[in-house]
Amino acid sequence: MLNERSLSPQQDCEDCPIRHRAVCARCETDELRKLEEIKFYRRFEAGSHVIWCGDRMDFVGSVISGIGTLTQTLEDGRTQMVGLLLPSDFIGRPGRDEAAYDVIATTDLVMCCFRKKPFESMLAKTPHIAHRLLEMTLDELDAARDWMIVLGRKSAREKIASLLSIIARRDASLHMRRIEGPLAFDLPLTREAMADYLGLTLETVSRQISALKRDGVIELEGKRHVTVPDMARLMEEAGDDADGGMLV
Amino acid sequence: MLNERSLSPQQDCEDCPIRHRAVCARCETDELRKLEEIKFYRRFEAGSHVIWCGDRMDFVGSVISGIGTLTQTLEDGRTQMVGLLLPSDFIGRPGRDEAAYDVIATTDLVMCCFRKKPFESMLAKTPHIAHRLLEMTLDELDAARDWMIVLGRKSAREKIASLLSIIARRDASLHMRRIEGPLAFDLPLTREAMADYLGLTLETVSRQISALKRDGVIELEGKRHVTVPDMARLMEEAGDDADGGMLV
DNA sequence: TCCCCCGGTTGATCTGTGTCAATGTAGCAC
DNA sequence: GTGCTACATTGACACAGATCAACCGGGGGA
């Protein structure tokens, strides 16, 4: 594991968003206190691999801060991102030894981890947490399936709008903001990473971002700082019905 | 629910493949006997909806025979299949009330069902089964993510080869056949359904199937009966490395 | 029997996105 | 400051796959 080191013990679940709390917190129930004893923190530098596909995974954990990606690569080098890892997201699969995908930190990334063995034996004794984990896995499955319609049926412009819409909403909920009025956030991904997520080339991503800017759907400050003046407009561009759908 | 009726009680887990057994069987452990008491069968006619997206789902269950699809539809009519439902696959999500996708029987379909409430309370008391369900959900998540690289990065020809390869292997394992030597099976999907799964148009599907036939990768008898003379060749066309990968 | 409809195939043409290449720009080392 | 590198933008052109349209063949109903 690259660039790993312990963080100060002061950091605890107070800074974990809701979903993270479910597996990390010392809150809610006495049972969860047990987790405190096997919990530790890891930091990964931007660009480093959290885990390589096929490697043995000896920990599970959730993201405290920073952004990561789950990616898959064909022999000829084509790559497809299969998931974004945003604060509060969980990785690690009880019962599996090998990682199914590369997990890469795209920004500096701090994770709250548990060694796999003790986590699993704790799971077996704590149905409440096991149930929570099943729910989280079902959420991920929904998100993965929702992404399929983006990959399979949406145009390049709609794909970009979908991605921006997801990032904007996740960012807003992280900061406990309502999604009315203008939203501003930093793109945590390069154009190339966006392309890998959307099944496009980086040139097409760049062109479509320019087009959305030209059409006033978004505003850009530098390459990465985005302002969305009208979230409803963006979601319309994404091709979703404005109320429902689109997890992650 | 359309076209539903009970089947004879003689039908039981003897005819369920392995994964199905895990939640359906009266075998393995005493705990599982409890399931016998809340189990029932349903049949759905080809073309009918097993469940509509957004509807209340009051049962869970797994497929005994026949083929179904999970599909999602945009307002403008574009549809994307997000999952295939083959014998031994499970649907239903503990803790969720509403179906997230349309589930459609593409052939006559027999399912082994459990009413949701009693199934869930049984789950809570039977960690062994809950754990199995988590594993199955993780399998589905892997399959969904593996499909993303097909949707996002593969050419039309590779997509068709990927789909044929999956169906061939699932069919072979259902009949306990080794995948060496020629494999023959019936396509359970129309060209249009294949297109919806692959993010293509039905014309492109038809053309690529013709091309694979012309190139000797597959043989066709009628429109639906496929023979794969050389599975390794097909998987090469699919762009997978022949050994690993590609679940479902 | 005929006819119609559904699923499928094939052809002609159009277009969105990929590909290749040139250029711009910010940050960092020296 | 200069030069270097990584990231991003833009243009010209090619091509895979979409679109539109004609046609085929088999099964079921009248």
Coordinates of C-alpha atoms (C1' of nucleotides) in Angstrom, one line a residue:
Chain A
M1 CA 0.0 0.0 0.0
L2 CA 1.4 3.3 -1.0
N3 CA 1.7 6.5 1.0
E4 CA -0.1 5.2 4.0
R5 CA 0.1 6.5 7.5
S6 CA -2.0 6.8 10.5
L7 CA -3.9 9.9 11.2
S8 CA -4.5 11.4 14.6
P9 CA -6.9 9.5 16.8
Q10 CA -8.9 12.7 17.3
Q11 CA -10.4 12.2 13.9
D12 CA -13.6 10.2 14.4
C13 CA -17.1 9.8 13.1
E14 CA -18.0 13.4 13.8
D15 CA -16.6 14.1 10.4
C16 CA -18.2 11.2 8.6
P17 CA -21.4 11.8 6.7
I18 CA -24.5 9.8 7.3
R19 CA -23.8 6.7 5.2
H20 CA -20.3 6.4 6.5
R21 CA -21.6 6.6 10.1
A22 CA -23.5 3.4 9.6
V23 CA -20.4 1.3 9.6
C24 CA -17.9 3.6 11.2
A25 CA -19.5 5.5 14.0
R26 CA -19.3 5.1 17.7
C27 CA -22.8 6.5 17.7
E28 CA -26.3 5.0 17.5
T29 CA -25.9 1.7 19.3
D30 CA -23.6 0.0 21.8
E31 CA -22.8 -2.7 19.3
L32 CA -21.1 -0.2 17.0
R33 CA -18.7 0.7 19.8
K34 CA -16.9 -2.6 19.0
L35 CA -15.9 -1.0 15.6
E36 CA -14.0 1.7 17.4
E37 CA -11.5 -0.9 18.5
I38 CA -10.6 -2.1 15.1
K39 CA -10.8 1.2 13.3
F40 CA -7.9 3.0 11.7
Y41 CA -7.2 5.7 9.1
R42 CA -5.3 5.7 5.9
R43 CA -4.3 8.5 3.6
F44 CA -3.6 8.0 -0.1
E45 CA -1.9 10.6 -2.3
A46 CA -3.5 11.9 -5.5
G47 CA -2.8 9.5 -8.3
S48 CA -1.9 6.5 -6.2
H49 CA -3.6 3.2 -6.3
V50 CA -5.7 2.4 -3.2
I51 CA -5.8 -1.2 -4.4
W52 CA -4.9 -3.0 -7.7
C53 CA -7.4 -5.3 -9.4
G54 CA -6.6 -8.8 -8.5
D55 CA -4.7 -7.9 -5.4
R56 CA -5.6 -9.4 -2.0
M57 CA -7.8 -7.0 -0.1
D58 CA -7.2 -7.1 3.6
F59 CA -9.3 -4.2 4.6
V60 CA -12.7 -2.6 4.1
G61 CA -13.6 1.1 4.7
S62 CA -15.3 4.2 3.6
V63 CA -14.1 7.6 2.3
I64 CA -13.8 10.5 4.7
S65 CA -12.5 13.0 2.2
G66 CA -11.2 13.2 -1.3
I67 CA -12.3 11.4 -4.5
G68 CA -11.4 8.0 -5.9
T69 CA -12.5 5.9 -8.9
L70 CA -13.2 2.2 -9.6
T71 CA -11.8 1.4 -13.0
Q72 CA -11.5 -1.6 -15.2
T73 CA -9.1 -2.0 -18.1
L74 CA -9.1 -4.2 -21.2
E75 CA -5.9 -5.7 -22.4
D76 CA -5.6 -3.3 -25.3
G77 CA -5.7 -0.3 -22.9
R78 CA -9.4 0.8 -23.2
T79 CA -10.5 1.7 -19.7
Q80 CA -13.9 2.2 -18.2
M81 CA -14.6 3.7 -14.9
V82 CA -17.3 1.6 -13.1
G83 CA -17.8 3.7 -10.1
L84 CA -17.0 7.0 -8.4
L85 CA -15.8 7.0 -4.8
L86 CA -17.1 10.1 -3.0
P87 CA -17.0 10.9 0.7
S88 CA -19.2 8.4 2.6
D89 CA -18.9 5.7 0.0
F90 CA -17.8 2.3 1.1
I91 CA -15.4 -0.2 -0.5
G92 CA -14.7 -3.8 0.4
R93 CA -16.7 -6.9 0.1
P94 CA -17.2 -9.4 2.9
G95 CA -16.3 -12.9 1.7
R96 CA -14.2 -11.8 -1.2
D97 CA -10.4 -11.9 -1.1
E98 CA -9.5 -10.2 -4.3
A99 CA -10.2 -6.8 -5.5
A100 CA -12.4 -6.9 -8.7
Y101 CA -11.3 -3.4 -9.9
D102 CA -8.5 -0.9 -9.6
V103 CA -9.3 1.7 -7.0
I104 CA -7.4 4.9 -7.7
A105 CA -7.2 8.1 -5.6
T106 CA -7.8 11.0 -8.0
T107 CA -7.3 13.6 -5.3
D108 CA -5.7 13.1 -1.9
L109 CA -7.9 10.6 -0.2
V110 CA -8.5 9.8 3.5
M111 CA -10.3 6.5 4.3
C112 CA -11.6 5.1 7.5
C113 CA -10.6 1.4 7.5
F114 CA -11.2 -1.8 9.3
R115 CA -9.1 -4.9 8.9
K116 CA -11.2 -7.4 7.0
K117 CA -11.1 -10.4 9.3
P118 CA -12.2 -8.7 12.5
F119 CA -14.7 -6.7 10.5
E120 CA -16.3 -9.8 9.1
S121 CA -16.4 -11.6 12.5
M122 CA -18.0 -8.5 13.9
L123 CA -20.5 -8.6 11.0
A124 CA -21.5 -12.2 11.8
K125 CA -22.3 -11.2 15.4
T126 CA -24.0 -7.9 14.5
P127 CA -27.0 -8.5 12.2
H128 CA -27.9 -4.9 12.4
I129 CA -24.7 -3.8 10.7
A130 CA -24.9 -6.7 8.2
H131 CA -28.3 -5.5 7.2
R132 CA -27.1 -2.0 6.8
L133 CA -24.3 -3.3 4.6
L134 CA -26.8 -5.2 2.4
E135 CA -28.8 -1.9 2.0
M136 CA -25.7 -0.1 1.0
T137 CA -24.8 -2.8 -1.5
L138 CA -28.4 -2.6 -3.0
D139 CA -27.9 1.2 -3.3
E140 CA -24.7 0.7 -5.2
L141 CA -26.4 -1.8 -7.5
D142 CA -29.2 0.6 -8.2
A143 CA -26.6 3.3 -9.0
A144 CA -24.6 0.9 -11.3
R145 CA -27.8 0.0 -13.2
D146 CA -28.9 3.7 -13.4
W147 CA -25.5 4.4 -15.0
M148 CA -26.1 1.8 -17.6
I149 CA -28.8 3.8 -19.3
V150 CA -26.3 6.7 -19.4
L151 CA -23.6 4.6 -21.0
G152 CA -26.0 2.8 -23.4
R153 CA -28.5 5.3 -24.5
K154 CA -27.5 8.9 -23.9
S155 CA -25.7 11.3 -26.2
A156 CA -22.4 12.9 -25.3
R157 CA -24.0 16.1 -24.2
E158 CA -26.5 14.2 -22.0
K159 CA -23.7 12.2 -20.6
I160 CA -21.7 15.2 -19.5
A161 CA -24.9 16.8 -18.1
S162 CA -25.6 13.6 -16.1
L163 CA -22.1 13.5 -14.6
L164 CA -22.2 17.2 -13.7
S165 CA -25.6 16.8 -12.2
I166 CA -24.5 13.9 -10.0
I167 CA -21.3 15.6 -8.8
A168 CA -23.3 18.8 -8.1
R169 CA -25.9 17.0 -6.1
R170 CA -23.4 14.9 -4.1
D171 CA -21.3 18.0 -3.4
A172 CA -24.4 19.8 -2.3
S173 CA -25.6 17.1 0.1
L174 CA -22.1 16.8 1.5
H175 CA -22.2 20.4 2.5
M176 CA -25.9 20.2 3.6
R177 CA -26.9 22.6 0.9
R178 CA -30.3 22.7 -0.8
I179 CA -30.1 22.3 -4.5
E180 CA -32.2 25.4 -5.2
G181 CA -30.4 28.4 -6.6
P182 CA -26.9 28.4 -8.2
L183 CA -24.5 25.6 -7.2
A184 CA -20.8 25.9 -7.4
F185 CA -18.2 23.1 -7.0
D186 CA -14.8 21.9 -8.2
L187 CA -14.6 19.1 -10.8
P188 CA -12.7 16.4 -9.0
L189 CA -11.8 14.7 -12.3
T190 CA -9.6 15.4 -15.3
R191 CA -11.3 15.5 -18.7
E192 CA -9.7 12.1 -19.4
A193 CA -11.2 10.6 -16.2
M194 CA -14.6 12.0 -17.1
A195 CA -14.2 10.4 -20.6
D196 CA -13.5 7.1 -19.0
Y197 CA -16.5 7.3 -16.8
L198 CA -18.8 8.3 -19.7
G199 CA -17.5 6.0 -22.4
L200 CA -16.3 9.0 -24.5
T201 CA -13.0 10.4 -25.6
L202 CA -11.4 13.3 -23.8
E203 CA -11.8 15.5 -26.9
T204 CA -15.5 14.9 -26.9
V205 CA -15.8 15.7 -23.2
S206 CA -13.9 19.0 -23.8
R207 CA -16.1 20.0 -26.7
Q208 CA -19.4 19.2 -24.9
I209 CA -18.3 21.1 -21.8
S210 CA -17.5 24.1 -24.0
A211 CA -20.9 23.7 -25.6
L212 CA -22.7 23.6 -22.3
K213 CA -20.8 26.7 -21.3
R214 CA -21.5 28.5 -24.6
D215 CA -25.2 27.7 -24.1
G216 CA -25.2 29.1 -20.5
V217 CA -26.1 25.8 -18.8
I218 CA -22.9 26.0 -16.8
E219 CA -20.2 28.6 -16.1
L220 CA -16.5 27.9 -15.9
E221 CA -13.8 29.6 -13.9
G222 CA -10.5 28.1 -14.9
K223 CA -10.7 24.5 -16.1
R224 CA -12.2 23.0 -13.0
H225 CA -14.5 25.3 -11.1
V226 CA -18.1 25.0 -12.2
T227 CA -21.1 27.0 -11.4
V228 CA -24.6 25.7 -12.3
P229 CA -27.0 28.7 -12.4
D230 CA -30.0 26.5 -12.8
M231 CA -30.0 22.9 -11.6
A232 CA -33.3 22.1 -13.2
R233 CA -32.0 23.2 -16.5
L234 CA -28.9 21.0 -16.1
M235 CA -31.0 18.0 -15.2
E236 CA -33.2 18.6 -18.2
E237 CA -30.1 18.5 -20.4
A238 CA -29.2 15.2 -18.7
G239 CA -32.4 13.7 -20.0
D240 CA -33.7 12.6 -16.6
D241 CA -37.1 13.5 -15.3
A242 CA -36.3 16.3 -12.9
D243 CA -37.9 14.7 -9.8
G244 CA -36.9 11.1 -9.7
G245 CA -34.0 8.8 -10.6
M246 CA -30.3 9.2 -10.8
L247 CA -28.6 7.9 -7.7
V248 CA -24.9 7.8 -6.8
Chain B
M1 CA -50.0 -9.1 -11.4
L2 CA -50.8 -10.7 -14.8
N3 CA -51.3 -14.3 -15.7
E4 CA -50.4 -15.6 -12.3
R5 CA -51.4 -19.0 -11.0
S6 CA -50.1 -21.5 -8.6
L7 CA -48.2 -24.5 -9.8
S8 CA -48.4 -28.0 -8.5
P9 CA -46.8 -28.5 -5.1
Q10 CA -44.7 -31.3 -6.5
Q11 CA -42.4 -28.7 -8.0
D12 CA -39.7 -28.0 -5.5
C13 CA -36.1 -27.2 -5.1
E14 CA -35.0 -30.4 -6.9
D15 CA -35.2 -28.4 -10.1
C16 CA -33.5 -25.3 -8.8
P17 CA -29.9 -24.7 -9.8
I18 CA -27.3 -24.0 -7.1
R19 CA -27.7 -20.3 -6.5
H20 CA -31.4 -20.6 -6.3
R21 CA -31.1 -23.4 -3.8
A22 CA -29.5 -21.0 -1.4
V23 CA -32.7 -19.2 -0.7
C24 CA -35.2 -21.6 -1.9
A25 CA -34.2 -25.1 -1.0
R26 CA -35.4 -27.4 1.7
C27 CA -31.9 -28.8 1.7
E28 CA -28.6 -27.9 3.4
T29 CA -29.7 -26.8 6.9
D30 CA -32.7 -27.0 9.2
E31 CA -33.1 -23.3 9.2
L32 CA -34.0 -23.3 5.5
R33 CA -36.9 -25.6 6.2
K34 CA -38.7 -22.5 7.5
L35 CA -38.7 -21.2 3.9
E36 CA -40.8 -24.2 2.8
E37 CA -43.7 -22.9 4.7
I38 CA -43.8 -19.5 3.0
K39 CA -42.9 -20.6 -0.5
F40 CA -45.1 -20.6 -3.6
Y41 CA -44.8 -20.6 -7.3
R42 CA -45.9 -18.2 -10.0
R43 CA -46.0 -18.4 -13.7
F44 CA -45.8 -15.5 -16.1
E45 CA -46.7 -15.6 -19.7
A46 CA -44.2 -14.5 -22.4
G47 CA -44.4 -10.8 -22.8
S48 CA -46.1 -10.0 -19.6
H49 CA -44.8 -7.8 -16.8
V50 CA -43.6 -9.5 -13.7
I51 CA -43.6 -6.1 -12.0
W52 CA -43.8 -2.5 -13.2
C53 CA -41.2 0.1 -12.2
G54 CA -42.6 2.0 -9.3
D55 CA -45.1 -0.6 -8.3
R56 CA -45.2 -2.0 -4.8
M57 CA -43.3 -5.3 -4.6
D58 CA -44.8 -7.6 -2.2
F59 CA -42.7 -10.7 -3.0
V60 CA -39.2 -11.8 -3.6
G61 CA -38.1 -14.9 -5.5
S62 CA -35.9 -16.6 -8.0
V63 CA -36.3 -17.9 -11.5
I64 CA -37.0 -21.6 -12.0
S65 CA -37.3 -21.6 -15.7
G66 CA -37.7 -19.1 -18.6
I67 CA -36.0 -15.7 -19.2
G68 CA -36.8 -12.2 -18.0
T69 CA -35.3 -8.8 -18.3
L70 CA -34.8 -5.8 -16.1
T71 CA -35.4 -2.7 -18.1
Q72 CA -35.4 1.0 -17.6
T73 CA -37.1 3.6 -19.9
L74 CA -36.5 7.3 -20.5
E75 CA -39.5 9.5 -21.1
D76 CA -38.8 9.8 -24.8
G77 CA -39.0 6.0 -25.1
R78 CA -35.3 5.1 -25.2
T79 CA -35.0 1.9 -23.2
Q80 CA -32.0 0.2 -21.7
M81 CA -32.0 -3.3 -20.3
V82 CA -30.0 -3.3 -17.0
G83 CA -30.1 -7.0 -16.3
L84 CA -31.0 -10.4 -17.6
L85 CA -33.0 -12.7 -15.4
L86 CA -31.9 -16.3 -16.1
P87 CA -32.8 -19.5 -14.2
S88 CA -31.4 -19.3 -10.6
D89 CA -31.4 -15.5 -10.6
F90 CA -33.0 -13.7 -7.7
I91 CA -35.2 -10.6 -7.6
G92 CA -36.4 -8.5 -4.8
R93 CA -34.7 -6.2 -2.3
P94 CA -35.2 -6.5 1.4
G95 CA -36.1 -3.1 2.8
R96 CA -37.3 -1.6 -0.5
D97 CA -41.0 -1.4 -1.2
E98 CA -41.0 -0.2 -4.8
A99 CA -39.6 -1.9 -7.8
A100 CA -36.8 0.1 -9.4
Y101 CA -37.2 -1.3 -12.8
D102 CA -39.7 -3.1 -15.1
V103 CA -39.3 -6.8 -14.9
I104 CA -40.6 -8.4 -18.1
A105 CA -41.0 -12.1 -18.9
T106 CA -39.5 -12.6 -22.4
T107 CA -40.4 -16.3 -22.5
D108 CA -42.9 -18.1 -20.3
L109 CA -41.4 -17.7 -16.8
V110 CA -41.8 -19.7 -13.6
M111 CA -40.6 -18.2 -10.4
C112 CA -40.3 -19.5 -6.9
C113 CA -41.6 -16.7 -4.6
F114 CA -41.8 -15.7 -1.0
R115 CA -44.1 -13.0 0.4
K116 CA -41.8 -10.2 1.3
K117 CA -42.8 -9.6 5.0
P118 CA -42.3 -13.2 6.2
F119 CA -39.2 -13.5 4.1
E120 CA -37.7 -10.5 5.7
S121 CA -38.5 -11.5 9.3
M122 CA -37.1 -14.9 8.5
L123 CA -33.9 -13.1 7.2
A124 CA -33.6 -11.2 10.4
K125 CA -33.6 -14.5 12.3
T126 CA -31.3 -16.4 9.9
P127 CA -28.0 -14.6 9.5
H128 CA -26.8 -17.5 7.3
I129 CA -29.3 -16.7 4.6
A130 CA -28.8 -13.0 5.1
H131 CA -25.2 -13.5 4.4
R132 CA -25.9 -15.5 1.3
L133 CA -28.1 -12.8 0.1
L134 CA -25.4 -10.2 0.5
E135 CA -23.1 -12.4 -1.5
M136 CA -25.6 -12.7 -4.3
T137 CA -26.1 -9.0 -4.3
L138 CA -22.3 -8.5 -4.5
D139 CA -22.3 -10.9 -7.5
E140 CA -25.0 -8.9 -9.2
L141 CA -23.0 -5.7 -8.5
D142 CA -19.9 -7.2 -10.1
A143 CA -22.0 -8.3 -13.1
A144 CA -23.5 -4.9 -13.5
R145 CA -20.1 -3.2 -13.4
D146 CA -18.6 -5.7 -15.8
W147 CA -21.5 -4.8 -18.2
M148 CA -20.5 -1.2 -18.0
I149 CA -17.3 -1.8 -19.9
V150 CA -19.3 -3.6 -22.6
L151 CA -21.7 -0.6 -22.9
G152 CA -19.0 2.1 -22.7
R153 CA -16.1 0.8 -24.5
K154 CA -16.8 -2.1 -26.9
S155 CA -17.7 -2.0 -30.6
A156 CA -21.0 -3.4 -31.9
R157 CA -19.3 -6.7 -32.9
E158 CA -17.7 -7.1 -29.5
K159 CA -21.0 -6.3 -27.8
I160 CA -22.8 -9.1 -29.7
A161 CA -20.0 -11.5 -29.0
S162 CA -20.1 -10.6 -25.3
L163 CA -23.8 -11.2 -25.1
L164 CA -23.7 -14.5 -27.0
S165 CA -20.8 -15.6 -24.8
I166 CA -22.7 -14.9 -21.6
I167 CA -25.8 -16.7 -22.8
A168 CA -23.8 -19.7 -24.0
R169 CA -22.0 -20.0 -20.7
R170 CA -25.1 -19.6 -18.6
D171 CA -26.9 -22.1 -20.7
A172 CA -24.0 -24.6 -20.5
S173 CA -23.7 -24.3 -16.7
L174 CA -27.5 -24.7 -16.4
H175 CA -27.2 -28.0 -18.2
M176 CA -24.0 -29.0 -16.4
R177 CA -22.1 -29.0 -19.6
R178 CA -18.4 -28.2 -20.0
I179 CA -17.7 -25.3 -22.4
E180 CA -15.2 -27.2 -24.4
G181 CA -16.3 -28.3 -27.9
P182 CA -19.3 -26.9 -29.8
L183 CA -22.1 -25.3 -27.8
A184 CA -25.7 -25.0 -29.0
F185 CA -28.5 -23.0 -27.5
D186 CA -31.6 -21.0 -28.3
L187 CA -31.5 -17.2 -28.2
P188 CA -34.0 -16.2 -25.6
L189 CA -34.2 -12.6 -26.9
T190 CA -35.5 -10.8 -29.9
R191 CA -33.1 -8.7 -31.9
E192 CA -34.7 -5.7 -30.4
A193 CA -34.2 -6.9 -26.8
M194 CA -30.6 -7.7 -27.6
A195 CA -30.3 -4.1 -28.9
D196 CA -31.8 -2.8 -25.7
Y197 CA -29.3 -4.8 -23.6
L198 CA -26.3 -3.7 -25.7
G199 CA -27.1 0.0 -26.3
L200 CA -27.5 -0.6 -30.1
T201 CA -30.3 -0.5 -32.7
L202 CA -31.9 -3.7 -33.8
E203 CA -30.6 -3.2 -37.3
T204 CA -27.0 -3.1 -36.1
V205 CA -27.6 -6.2 -34.0
S206 CA -28.9 -8.0 -37.1
R207 CA -26.0 -6.9 -39.2
Q208 CA -23.4 -8.0 -36.7
I209 CA -25.0 -11.4 -36.1
S210 CA -24.9 -11.8 -39.9
A211 CA -21.3 -10.8 -39.9
L212 CA -20.3 -13.3 -37.1
K213 CA -22.2 -16.0 -39.1
R214 CA -20.4 -15.1 -42.3
D215 CA -17.1 -15.2 -40.5
G216 CA -17.8 -18.6 -39.1
V217 CA -17.8 -17.5 -35.4
I218 CA -21.3 -18.8 -35.0
E219 CA -23.7 -20.9 -37.0
L220 CA -27.4 -20.1 -37.2
E221 CA -30.4 -22.5 -37.7
G222 CA -33.5 -20.4 -38.2
K223 CA -33.3 -17.0 -36.5
R224 CA -32.8 -18.2 -32.9
H225 CA -30.9 -21.4 -32.7
V226 CA -27.2 -20.7 -32.4
T227 CA -24.2 -23.1 -32.5
V228 CA -20.8 -21.9 -31.3
P229 CA -18.2 -24.2 -32.9
D230 CA -15.3 -22.6 -30.9
M231 CA -16.1 -20.9 -27.6
A232 CA -12.5 -19.5 -27.3
R233 CA -12.9 -17.8 -30.6
L234 CA -16.2 -16.2 -29.6
M235 CA -14.6 -14.9 -26.4
E236 CA -11.7 -13.5 -28.3
E237 CA -14.2 -11.7 -30.5
A238 CA -15.8 -10.4 -27.3
G239 CA -12.5 -8.7 -26.3
D240 CA -12.3 -10.5 -23.0
D241 CA -9.2 -12.3 -21.9
A242 CA -10.3 -15.9 -22.4
D243 CA -9.7 -17.1 -18.8
G244 CA -11.0 -14.4 -16.4
G245 CA -13.7 -11.9 -16.1
M246 CA -17.3 -11.6 -17.4
L247 CA -19.8 -12.7 -14.8
V248 CA -23.6 -12.9 -15.1
Chain C
dT1 C1' -56.9 -21.0 -48.7
dC2 C1' -55.4 -16.1 -48.2
dC3 C1' -53.9 -12.4 -45.7
dC4 C1' -51.8 -9.9 -42.1
dC5 C1' -48.6 -9.1 -38.7
dC6 C1' -44.4 -9.7 -36.4
dG7 C1' -39.7 -10.5 -36.3
dG8 C1' -35.9 -10.3 -39.0
dT9 C1' -32.6 -8.9 -42.9
dT10 C1' -30.5 -5.8 -46.1
dG11 C1' -29.5 -1.4 -48.6
dA12 C1' -28.7 3.7 -48.9
dT13 C1' -27.6 7.6 -46.6
dC14 C1' -26.7 10.7 -42.7
dT15 C1' -24.5 12.1 -38.5
dG16 C1' -22.3 12.0 -33.9
dT17 C1' -18.3 10.8 -32.1
dG18 C1' -13.6 9.1 -32.7
dT19 C1' -9.0 10.0 -34.5
dC20 C1' -5.1 12.7 -35.6
dA21 C1' -2.8 16.8 -35.1
dA22 C1' -1.8 21.6 -33.8
dT23 C1' -2.1 25.0 -30.2
dG24 C1' -2.9 27.0 -25.7
dT25 C1' -2.0 27.5 -20.7
dA26 C1' -0.9 26.9 -15.9
dG27 C1' 2.3 25.2 -12.6
dC28 C1' 6.8 23.8 -11.3
dA29 C1' 11.9 23.0 -11.3
dC30 C1' 15.9 25.3 -12.0
Chain D
dG1 C1' 13.4 34.7 -16.3
dT2 C1' 13.5 29.6 -19.4
dG3 C1' 12.1 25.3 -20.3
dC4 C1' 9.4 21.3 -19.2
dT5 C1' 5.3 18.7 -18.3
dA6 C1' 0.5 17.7 -17.7
dC7 C1' -3.9 19.1 -18.8
dA8 C1' -7.1 21.3 -21.9
dT9 C1' -9.0 23.3 -26.3
dT10 C1' -10.0 23.4 -31.1
dG11 C1' -10.0 22.0 -36.0
dA12 C1' -10.2 18.8 -40.0
dC13 C1' -11.5 14.6 -41.4
dA14 C1' -12.9 9.6 -41.2
dC15 C1' -15.9 6.1 -40.0
dA16 C1' -19.1 3.2 -37.0
dG17 C1' -23.4 3.0 -36.1
dA18 C1' -28.1 5.4 -36.4
dT19 C1' -31.9 6.3 -39.4
dC20 C1' -35.1 5.6 -43.0
dA21 C1' -36.9 2.4 -46.0
dA22 C1' -37.8 -1.7 -48.7
dC23 C1' -38.5 -6.5 -48.5
dC24 C1' -38.6 -11.4 -46.7
dG25 C1' -40.7 -15.5 -44.4
dG26 C1' -43.4 -18.0 -41.2
dG27 C1' -47.3 -18.6 -38.1
dG28 C1' -52.0 -17.7 -36.8
dG29 C1' -56.7 -16.3 -37.6
dA30 C1' -60.7 -15.7 -40.6

